[in-house]
Amino acid sequence: QVQLVESGGGLVQAGASLRLSCVASGGTFAVYTMGWFRQTPGKEREIVAAISWRGDDTYYPDSVKGRFTISRDNVKNTVYLQMNSLKPEDTAVYYCAASPRYYSDLSYYTEFGQYDYWGQGTQVTVSS
């Protein structure tokens, strides 16, 4: 069983940056594809980034491409989400997730159903 704990959320002004961290324990972190999702009330959880188990492939939706960067450290069992040029519409609860499934194409990991393990979430609020 994998446990995921996110940190780094907070309240910032538009244009600012935040870095989220997610530490994994209880499993073999290095074999999991990792994703970051976000959710606002009344909306479905949406992918904001995914990274392959080796860290050599990443995926971003158009809404965050060029502003967000996902990375991982398999020694520290940690995945990061660097968020730059934040906008009020980025306000959400951000979740990290781990998938034990293997697909060569990261686009398969855009669906939250592909992930078996989830953190508790961290709130990001961007004021205008």
Short mmCIF file of C-alpha atoms in Angstrom, two decimals, residues 55-128:
data_model
loop_
_atom_site.label_atom_id
_atom_site.label_comp_id
_atom_site.label_asym_id
_atom_site.label_seq_id
_atom_site.Cartn_x
_atom_site.Cartn_y
_atom_site.Cartn_z
CA GLY A 55 11.19 10.72 -15.35
CA ASP A 56 12.06 10.90 -19.04
CA ASP A 57 8.57 11.59 -20.32
CA THR A 58 6.02 14.15 -19.19
CA TYR A 59 2.49 15.17 -20.11
CA TYR A 60 0.66 18.48 -19.63
CA PRO A 61 -2.74 19.65 -20.80
CA ASP A 62 -2.83 22.88 -22.78
CA SER A 63 -4.21 24.77 -19.77
CA VAL A 64 -0.91 24.53 -17.90
CA LYS A 65 1.65 23.78 -20.62
CA GLY A 66 4.58 26.17 -20.41
CA ARG A 67 3.70 27.22 -16.84
CA PHE A 68 3.80 23.97 -14.85
CA THR A 69 6.67 21.50 -14.63
CA ILE A 70 6.52 18.04 -13.10
CA SER A 71 9.66 16.29 -11.90
CA ARG A 72 10.58 13.42 -9.66
CA ASP A 73 13.40 12.20 -7.46
CA ASN A 74 13.32 8.43 -7.19
CA VAL A 75 15.92 8.47 -4.43
CA LYS A 76 13.82 10.77 -2.25
CA ASN A 77 10.53 9.10 -3.31
CA THR A 78 9.19 12.53 -4.16
CA VAL A 79 7.37 14.08 -7.09
CA TYR A 80 7.20 17.84 -7.55
CA LEU A 81 4.98 20.27 -9.37
CA GLN A 82 6.53 23.64 -10.08
CA MET A 83 3.78 26.13 -10.90
CA ASN A 84 4.73 29.47 -12.40
CA SER A 85 2.68 32.42 -13.64
CA LEU A 86 -0.26 31.28 -11.56
CA LYS A 87 -3.73 32.44 -12.52
CA PRO A 88 -6.92 32.68 -10.46
CA GLU A 89 -8.33 29.81 -12.52
CA ASP A 90 -5.56 27.59 -11.12
CA THR A 91 -7.28 27.76 -7.73
CA ALA A 92 -8.14 24.21 -6.68
CA VAL A 93 -7.24 21.35 -4.40
CA TYR A 94 -4.21 19.63 -5.90
CA TYR A 95 -3.72 15.89 -5.53
CA CYS A 96 -0.81 13.65 -6.39
CA ALA A 97 -1.51 10.12 -7.53
CA ALA A 98 0.41 6.94 -8.31
CA SER A 99 -0.34 4.43 -11.03
CA PRO A 100 1.15 0.92 -11.06
CA ARG A 101 0.00 0.35 -14.66
CA TYR A 102 2.37 0.57 -17.58
CA TYR A 103 1.50 2.28 -20.85
CA SER A 104 4.10 3.53 -23.29
CA ASP A 105 1.93 6.56 -24.08
CA LEU A 106 1.49 8.98 -21.18
CA SER A 107 -1.82 10.17 -22.59
CA TYR A 108 -3.35 7.03 -21.08
CA TYR A 109 -2.65 8.50 -17.66
CA THR A 110 -4.92 11.51 -18.08
CA GLU A 111 -7.86 9.63 -16.54
CA PHE A 112 -8.05 9.54 -12.76
CA GLY A 113 -9.26 5.93 -12.96
CA GLN A 114 -5.76 4.84 -13.98
CA TYR A 115 -4.40 5.75 -10.57
CA ASP A 116 -4.69 3.50 -7.54
CA TYR A 117 -3.20 5.70 -4.84
CA TRP A 118 -4.02 9.28 -3.91
CA GLY A 119 -2.82 11.86 -1.46
CA GLN A 120 -5.11 13.92 0.73
CA GLY A 121 -4.74 17.04 -1.37
CA THR A 122 -3.31 20.50 -0.80
CA GLN A 123 -5.20 23.74 -1.40
CA VAL A 124 -3.85 26.28 -3.87
CA THR A 125 -5.58 29.65 -3.96
CA VAL A 126 -4.59 32.33 -6.44
CA SER A 127 -5.98 35.80 -5.88
CA SER A 128 -6.39 38.34 -8.65
#
